[in-house]
Short mmCIF file of C-alpha atoms and ligand atoms in Angstrom, two decimals:
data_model
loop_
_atom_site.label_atom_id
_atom_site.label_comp_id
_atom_site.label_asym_id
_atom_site.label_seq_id
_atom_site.Cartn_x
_atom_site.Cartn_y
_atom_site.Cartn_z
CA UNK A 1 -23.77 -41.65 5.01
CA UNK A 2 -25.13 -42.11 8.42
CA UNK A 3 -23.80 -44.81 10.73
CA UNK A 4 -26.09 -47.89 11.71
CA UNK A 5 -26.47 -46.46 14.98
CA UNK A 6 -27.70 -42.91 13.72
CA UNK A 7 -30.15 -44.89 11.40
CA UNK A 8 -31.64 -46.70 14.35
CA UNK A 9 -31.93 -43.81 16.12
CA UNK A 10 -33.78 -42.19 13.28
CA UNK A 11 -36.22 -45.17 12.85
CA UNK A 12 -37.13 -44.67 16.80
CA UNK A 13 -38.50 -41.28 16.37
CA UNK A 14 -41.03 -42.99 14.11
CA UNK A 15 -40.74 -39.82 11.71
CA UNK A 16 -43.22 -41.29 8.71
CA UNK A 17 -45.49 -40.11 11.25
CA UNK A 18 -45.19 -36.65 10.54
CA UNK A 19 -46.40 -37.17 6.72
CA UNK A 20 -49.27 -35.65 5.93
CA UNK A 21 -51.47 -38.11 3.66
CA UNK A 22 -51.51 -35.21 1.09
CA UNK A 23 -47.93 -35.36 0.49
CA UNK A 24 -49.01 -39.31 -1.35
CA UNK A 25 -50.87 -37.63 -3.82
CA UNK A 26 -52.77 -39.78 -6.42
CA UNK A 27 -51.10 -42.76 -3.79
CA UNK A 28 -53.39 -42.03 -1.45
CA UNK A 29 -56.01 -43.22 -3.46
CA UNK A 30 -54.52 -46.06 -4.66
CA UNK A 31 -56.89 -49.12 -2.30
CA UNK A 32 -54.31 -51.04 -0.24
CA UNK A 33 -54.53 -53.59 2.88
CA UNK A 34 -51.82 -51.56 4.32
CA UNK A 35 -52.65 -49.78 7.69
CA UNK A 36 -52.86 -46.46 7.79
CA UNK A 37 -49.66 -46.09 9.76
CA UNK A 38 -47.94 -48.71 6.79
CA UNK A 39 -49.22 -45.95 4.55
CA UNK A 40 -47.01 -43.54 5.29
CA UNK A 41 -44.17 -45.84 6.10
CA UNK A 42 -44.16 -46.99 2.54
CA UNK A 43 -43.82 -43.21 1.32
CA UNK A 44 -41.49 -42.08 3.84
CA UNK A 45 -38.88 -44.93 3.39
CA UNK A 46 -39.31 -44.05 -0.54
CA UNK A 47 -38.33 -40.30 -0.02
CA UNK A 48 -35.42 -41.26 2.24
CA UNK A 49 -34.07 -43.99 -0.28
CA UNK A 50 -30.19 -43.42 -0.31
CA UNK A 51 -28.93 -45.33 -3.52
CA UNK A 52 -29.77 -45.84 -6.86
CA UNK A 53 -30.88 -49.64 -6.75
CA UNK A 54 -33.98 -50.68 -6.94
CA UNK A 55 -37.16 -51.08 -4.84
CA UNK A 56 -39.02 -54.61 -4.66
CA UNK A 57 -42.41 -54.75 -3.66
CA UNK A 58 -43.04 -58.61 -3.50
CA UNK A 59 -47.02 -58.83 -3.04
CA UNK A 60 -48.53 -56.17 -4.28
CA UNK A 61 -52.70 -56.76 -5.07
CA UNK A 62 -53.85 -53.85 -6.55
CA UNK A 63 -50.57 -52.14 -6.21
CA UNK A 64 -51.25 -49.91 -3.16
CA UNK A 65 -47.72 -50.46 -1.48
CA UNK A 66 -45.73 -49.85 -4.95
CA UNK A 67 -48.28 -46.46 -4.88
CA UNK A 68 -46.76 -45.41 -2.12
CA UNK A 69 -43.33 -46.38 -2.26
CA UNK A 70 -43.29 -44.68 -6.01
CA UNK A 71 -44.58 -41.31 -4.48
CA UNK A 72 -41.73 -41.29 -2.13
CA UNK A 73 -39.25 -42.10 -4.56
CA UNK A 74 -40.26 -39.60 -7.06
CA UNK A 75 -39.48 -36.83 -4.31
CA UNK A 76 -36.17 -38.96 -3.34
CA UNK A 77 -33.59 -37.19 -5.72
CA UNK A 78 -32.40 -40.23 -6.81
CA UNK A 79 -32.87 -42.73 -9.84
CA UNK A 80 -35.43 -45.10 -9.04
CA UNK A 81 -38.04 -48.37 -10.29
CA UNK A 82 -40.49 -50.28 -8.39
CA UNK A 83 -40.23 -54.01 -9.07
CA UNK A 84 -43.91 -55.53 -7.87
CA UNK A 85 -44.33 -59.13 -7.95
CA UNK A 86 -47.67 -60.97 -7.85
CA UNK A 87 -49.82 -63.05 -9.54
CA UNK A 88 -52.20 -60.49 -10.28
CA UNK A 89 -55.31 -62.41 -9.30
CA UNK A 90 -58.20 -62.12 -6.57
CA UNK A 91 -61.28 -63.68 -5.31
CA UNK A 92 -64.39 -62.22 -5.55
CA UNK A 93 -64.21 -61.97 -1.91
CA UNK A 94 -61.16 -59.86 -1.26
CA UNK A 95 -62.03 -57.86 -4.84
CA UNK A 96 -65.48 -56.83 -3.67
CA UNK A 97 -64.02 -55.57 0.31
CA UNK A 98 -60.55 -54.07 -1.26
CA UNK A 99 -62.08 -52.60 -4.59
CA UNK A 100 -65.43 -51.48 -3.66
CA UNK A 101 -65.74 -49.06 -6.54
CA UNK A 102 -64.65 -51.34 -9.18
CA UNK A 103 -67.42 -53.41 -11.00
CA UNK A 104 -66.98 -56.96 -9.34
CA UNK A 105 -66.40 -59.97 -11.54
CA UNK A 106 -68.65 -62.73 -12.33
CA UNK A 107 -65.75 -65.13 -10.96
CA UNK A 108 -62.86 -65.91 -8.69
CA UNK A 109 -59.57 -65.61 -9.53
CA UNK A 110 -60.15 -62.33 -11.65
CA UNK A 111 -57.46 -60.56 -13.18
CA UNK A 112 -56.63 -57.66 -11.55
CA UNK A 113 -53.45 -56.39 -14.05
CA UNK A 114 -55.97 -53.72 -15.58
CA UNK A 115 -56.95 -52.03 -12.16
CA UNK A 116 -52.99 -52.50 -11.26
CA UNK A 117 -51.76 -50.98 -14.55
CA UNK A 118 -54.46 -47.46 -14.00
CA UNK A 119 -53.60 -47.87 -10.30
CA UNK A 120 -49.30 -47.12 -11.22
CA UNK A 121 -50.16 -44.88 -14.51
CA UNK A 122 -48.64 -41.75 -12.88
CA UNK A 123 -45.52 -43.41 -12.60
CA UNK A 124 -45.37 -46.24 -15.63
CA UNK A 125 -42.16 -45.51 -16.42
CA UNK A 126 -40.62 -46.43 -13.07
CA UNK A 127 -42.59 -49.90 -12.50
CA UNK A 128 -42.40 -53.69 -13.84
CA UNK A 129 -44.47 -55.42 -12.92
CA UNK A 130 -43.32 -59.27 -12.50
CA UNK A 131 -46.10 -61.82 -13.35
CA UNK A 132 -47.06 -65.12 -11.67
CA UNK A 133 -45.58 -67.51 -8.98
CA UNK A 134 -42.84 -64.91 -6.33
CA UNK A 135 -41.99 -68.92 -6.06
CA UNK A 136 -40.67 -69.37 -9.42
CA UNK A 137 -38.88 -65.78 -9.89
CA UNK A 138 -35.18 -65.13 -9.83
CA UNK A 139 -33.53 -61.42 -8.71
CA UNK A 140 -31.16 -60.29 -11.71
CA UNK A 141 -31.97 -56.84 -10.65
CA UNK A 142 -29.02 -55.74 -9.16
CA UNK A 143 -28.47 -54.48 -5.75
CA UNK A 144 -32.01 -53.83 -3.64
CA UNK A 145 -32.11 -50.69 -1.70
CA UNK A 146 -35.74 -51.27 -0.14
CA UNK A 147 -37.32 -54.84 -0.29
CA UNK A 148 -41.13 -55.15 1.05
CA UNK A 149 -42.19 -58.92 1.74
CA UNK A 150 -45.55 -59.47 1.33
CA UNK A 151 -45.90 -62.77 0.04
CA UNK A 152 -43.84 -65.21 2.31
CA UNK A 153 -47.33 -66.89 3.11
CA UNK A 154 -45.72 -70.00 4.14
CA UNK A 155 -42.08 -71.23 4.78
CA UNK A 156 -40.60 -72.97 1.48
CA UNK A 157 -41.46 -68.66 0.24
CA UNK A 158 -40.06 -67.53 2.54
CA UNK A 159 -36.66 -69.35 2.13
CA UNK A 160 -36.75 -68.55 -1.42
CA UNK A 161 -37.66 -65.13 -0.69
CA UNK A 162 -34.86 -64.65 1.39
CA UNK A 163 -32.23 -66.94 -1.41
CA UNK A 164 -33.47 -64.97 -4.10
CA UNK A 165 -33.15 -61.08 -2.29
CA UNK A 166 -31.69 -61.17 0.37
CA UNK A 167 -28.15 -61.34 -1.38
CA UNK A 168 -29.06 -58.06 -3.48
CA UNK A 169 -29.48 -55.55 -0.15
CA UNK A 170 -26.58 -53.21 0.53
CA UNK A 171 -25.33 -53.56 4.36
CA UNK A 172 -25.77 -50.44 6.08
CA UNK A 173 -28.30 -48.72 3.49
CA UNK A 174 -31.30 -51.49 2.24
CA UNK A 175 -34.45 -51.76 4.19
CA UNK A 176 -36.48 -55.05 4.94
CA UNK A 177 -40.07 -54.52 5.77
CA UNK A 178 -41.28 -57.85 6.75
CA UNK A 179 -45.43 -57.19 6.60
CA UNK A 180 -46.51 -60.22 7.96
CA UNK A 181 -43.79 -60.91 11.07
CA UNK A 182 -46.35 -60.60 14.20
CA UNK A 183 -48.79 -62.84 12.65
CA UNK A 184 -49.39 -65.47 14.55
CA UNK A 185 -50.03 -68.04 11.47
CA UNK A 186 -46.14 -67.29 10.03
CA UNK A 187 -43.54 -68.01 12.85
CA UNK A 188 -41.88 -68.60 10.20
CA UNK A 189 -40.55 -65.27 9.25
CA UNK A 190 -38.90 -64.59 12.86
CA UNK A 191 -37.39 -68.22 12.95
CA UNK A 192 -35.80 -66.92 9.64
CA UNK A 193 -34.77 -63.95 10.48
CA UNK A 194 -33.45 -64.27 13.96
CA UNK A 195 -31.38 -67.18 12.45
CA UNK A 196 -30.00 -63.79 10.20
CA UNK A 197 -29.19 -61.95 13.08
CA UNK A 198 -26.17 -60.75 12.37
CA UNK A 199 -27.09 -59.59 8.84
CA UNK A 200 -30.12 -57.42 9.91
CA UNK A 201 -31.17 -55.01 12.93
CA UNK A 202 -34.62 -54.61 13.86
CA UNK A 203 -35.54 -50.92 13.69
CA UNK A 204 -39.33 -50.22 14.26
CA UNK A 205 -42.58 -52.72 14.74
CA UNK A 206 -46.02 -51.13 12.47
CA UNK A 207 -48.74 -51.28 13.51
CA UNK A 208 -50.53 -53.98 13.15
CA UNK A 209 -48.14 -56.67 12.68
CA UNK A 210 -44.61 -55.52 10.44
CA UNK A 211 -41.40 -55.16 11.38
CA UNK A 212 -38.47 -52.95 9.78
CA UNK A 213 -35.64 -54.16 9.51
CA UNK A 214 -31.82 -52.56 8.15
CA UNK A 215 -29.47 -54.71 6.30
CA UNK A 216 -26.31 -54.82 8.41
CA UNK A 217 -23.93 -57.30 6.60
CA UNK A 218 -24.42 -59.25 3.30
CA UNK A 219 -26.21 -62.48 2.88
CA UNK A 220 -23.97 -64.81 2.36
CA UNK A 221 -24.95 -68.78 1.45
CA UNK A 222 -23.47 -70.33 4.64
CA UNK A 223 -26.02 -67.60 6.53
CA UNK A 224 -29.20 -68.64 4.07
CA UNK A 225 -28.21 -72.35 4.88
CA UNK A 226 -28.45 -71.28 8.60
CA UNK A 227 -31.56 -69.40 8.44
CA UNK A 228 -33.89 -71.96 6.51
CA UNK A 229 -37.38 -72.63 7.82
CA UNK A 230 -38.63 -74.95 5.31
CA UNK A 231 -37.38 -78.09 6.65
CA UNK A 232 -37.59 -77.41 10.65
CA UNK A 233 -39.35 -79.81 12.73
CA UNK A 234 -42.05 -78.11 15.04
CA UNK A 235 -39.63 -78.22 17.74
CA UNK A 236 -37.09 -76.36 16.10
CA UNK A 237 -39.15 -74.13 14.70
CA UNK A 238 -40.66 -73.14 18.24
CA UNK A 239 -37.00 -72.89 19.86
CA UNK A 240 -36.34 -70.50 17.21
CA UNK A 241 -39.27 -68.30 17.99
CA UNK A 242 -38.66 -68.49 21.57
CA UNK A 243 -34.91 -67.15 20.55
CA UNK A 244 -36.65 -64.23 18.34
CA UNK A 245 -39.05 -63.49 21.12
CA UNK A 246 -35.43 -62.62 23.35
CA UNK A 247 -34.28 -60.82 20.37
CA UNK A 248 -37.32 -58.56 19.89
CA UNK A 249 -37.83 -58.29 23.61
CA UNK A 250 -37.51 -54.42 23.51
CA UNK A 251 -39.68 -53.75 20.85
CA UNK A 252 -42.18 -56.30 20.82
CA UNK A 253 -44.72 -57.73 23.25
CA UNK A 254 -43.73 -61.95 24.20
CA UNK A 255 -47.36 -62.02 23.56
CA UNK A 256 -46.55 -61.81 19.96
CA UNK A 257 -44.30 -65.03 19.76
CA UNK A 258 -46.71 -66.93 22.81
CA UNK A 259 -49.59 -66.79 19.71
CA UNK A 260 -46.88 -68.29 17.29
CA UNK A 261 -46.04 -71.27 19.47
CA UNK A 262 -49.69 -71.51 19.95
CA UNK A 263 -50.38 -72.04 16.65
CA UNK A 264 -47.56 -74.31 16.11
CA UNK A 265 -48.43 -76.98 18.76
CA UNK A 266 -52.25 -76.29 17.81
CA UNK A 267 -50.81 -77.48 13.51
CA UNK A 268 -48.26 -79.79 14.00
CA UNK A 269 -46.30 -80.14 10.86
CA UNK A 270 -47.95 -76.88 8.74
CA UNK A 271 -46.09 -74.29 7.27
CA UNK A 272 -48.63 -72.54 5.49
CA UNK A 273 -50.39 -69.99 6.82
CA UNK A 274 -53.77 -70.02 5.25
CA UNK A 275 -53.56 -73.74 6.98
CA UNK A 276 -52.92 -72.16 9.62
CA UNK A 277 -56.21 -70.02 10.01
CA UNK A 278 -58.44 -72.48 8.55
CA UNK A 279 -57.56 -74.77 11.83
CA UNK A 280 -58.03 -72.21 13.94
CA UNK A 281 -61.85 -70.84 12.62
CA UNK A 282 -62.55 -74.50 12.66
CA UNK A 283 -61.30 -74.75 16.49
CA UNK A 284 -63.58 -71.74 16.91
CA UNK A 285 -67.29 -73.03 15.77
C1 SAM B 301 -51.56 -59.00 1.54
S1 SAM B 301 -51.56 -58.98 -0.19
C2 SAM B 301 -50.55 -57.63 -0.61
C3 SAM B 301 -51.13 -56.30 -0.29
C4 SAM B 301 -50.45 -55.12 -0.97
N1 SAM B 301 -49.05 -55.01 -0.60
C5 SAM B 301 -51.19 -53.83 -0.69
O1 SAM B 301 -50.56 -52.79 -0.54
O2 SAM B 301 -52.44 -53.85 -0.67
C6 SAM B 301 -50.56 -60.34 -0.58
C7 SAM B 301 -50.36 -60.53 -2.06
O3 SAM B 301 -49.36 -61.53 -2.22
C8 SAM B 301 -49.65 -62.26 -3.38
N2 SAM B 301 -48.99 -63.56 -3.31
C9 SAM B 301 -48.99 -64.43 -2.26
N3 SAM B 301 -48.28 -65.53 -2.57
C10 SAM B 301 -47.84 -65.35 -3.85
C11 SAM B 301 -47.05 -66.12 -4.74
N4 SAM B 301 -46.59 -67.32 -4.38
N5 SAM B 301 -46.79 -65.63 -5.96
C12 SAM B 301 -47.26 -64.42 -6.34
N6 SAM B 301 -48.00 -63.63 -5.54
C13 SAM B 301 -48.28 -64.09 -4.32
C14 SAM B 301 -51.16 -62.35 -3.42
O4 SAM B 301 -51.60 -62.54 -4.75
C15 SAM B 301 -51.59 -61.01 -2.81
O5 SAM B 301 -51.92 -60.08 -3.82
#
């Protein structure tokens, strides 16, 4: 097993780089809002997977990111299932600019389970697919050995993200990929995690805006107590951003976290991020 330090050093060198979109196979042509460079992350951490537990993709759309992930894993050696949660539903907006070639529906909120359910055929056997609110799911799974978070969209999710998961990842082995943690409109997720500090090391930033992170020591209660977001007053919640932009200073750009306190003083009291935007397009016009 390697050490923590060896992992890091792996992580540096960026390898997912070297993999070749045709190593994805029918993943690559699975539609996704991942970046390109996310792309191969997914399928690279899937092929380097070290345990037997299981892989939870929380936010998946059409199922791009459990696409890849499953066509690592396949080539991993080991046992494995992809656990993707979502509701399964999407405007006509997002539907007709992430699924172009499907026949768009006459209304919002469309079900997208069939799309989803063709999308993972190759690899039915090693998905479930968890239906509905992330917010109203529990984690019975067993231990997690890669956990992507799509989904924390605003700060009550992400404390029950982190409640119901974070307890599951094996120290020294499971991988975080936070997908949202540079966005400006979700300080949120480094005023969590910072507050974890001593459970997870950052490894590599993603272009455009994720973060990887290793689990370094387990989860405990007292540490979720520590870490929660929810209830923070916008004062607390910027001098924990200012203490994750310290913590990230060699990796990521203060620029970053300057955007998040931005957007806190310019939304006092929100903590969701959709909120978030709509206050700043309306700043804009
Ligand atoms: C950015 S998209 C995920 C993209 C996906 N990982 C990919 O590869 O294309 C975020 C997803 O999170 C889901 N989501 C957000 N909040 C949720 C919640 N509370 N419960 C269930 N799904 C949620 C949305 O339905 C959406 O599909």
């Amino acid at each position: 097993m390697q050490t923590i330090a060896e992992i890091a050093e792996n992580f540096a060198r960026r390898p997912w780089k070297q993999v070749a979109e045709a190593d994805l196979g029918p993943a690559a042509d699975v539609p996704t809002m991942l970046t390109p460079e996310e792309r191969l992350l997914y399928h690279w951490l899937g092929r380097r997977v070290q345990g037997d537990g299981a892989t939870v993709d929380l936010g998946a759309y059409a199922g791009g990111s459990a696409a890849r992930l499953l066509s690592g894993l396949a080539l991993s050696g080991r046992r494995f299932h992809v656990h993707s949660f979502d509701r399964f539903r999407s405007s006509r907006a997002f539907w007709a600019k992430y699924l172009p070639d499907e026949p768009l529906p006459e209304a919002d909120d469309a079900d997208l389970l069939p799309v989803v359910r063709r999308h993972l055929a190759p690899w039915a056997d090693h998905v479930t697919l968890h239906i509905g609110d992330i917010g109203e799911k529990r984690w019975t799974g067993g231990p997690i050995e890669i956990l992507s978070v799509d989904a924390a969209k605003g700060a009550v999710m992400a404390d029950h993200v982190a409640a119901e998961f974070f307890p599951a990842l094996v120290p020294g082995r499971s991988i975080v990929v936070q997908q949202d943690y540079l966005m400006a409109v979700q300080p949120w997720l480094p005023a969590q995690m910072v507050a974890l500090r001593d459970c997870f090391q950052p490894l590599a930033q993603v272009p455009r805006v994720g973060v990887v992170f290793l689990s370094v020591a387990p989860v405990t209660e007292a540490a979720l107590a520590a870490a929660r977001v929810g209830g923070l007053t916008d004062g607390r919640l910027m001098q924990r951003v200012r203490e994750a932009a310290k913590w990230h200073e060699a990796m990521v750009p203060r620029a970053r976290f300057k955007a998040m306190l931005d957007q806190i003083r310019a939304n006092p009291g929100v903590r969701l991020g959709w909120q978030m935007k709509q206050a700043a397009a309306r700043a804009q016009v």
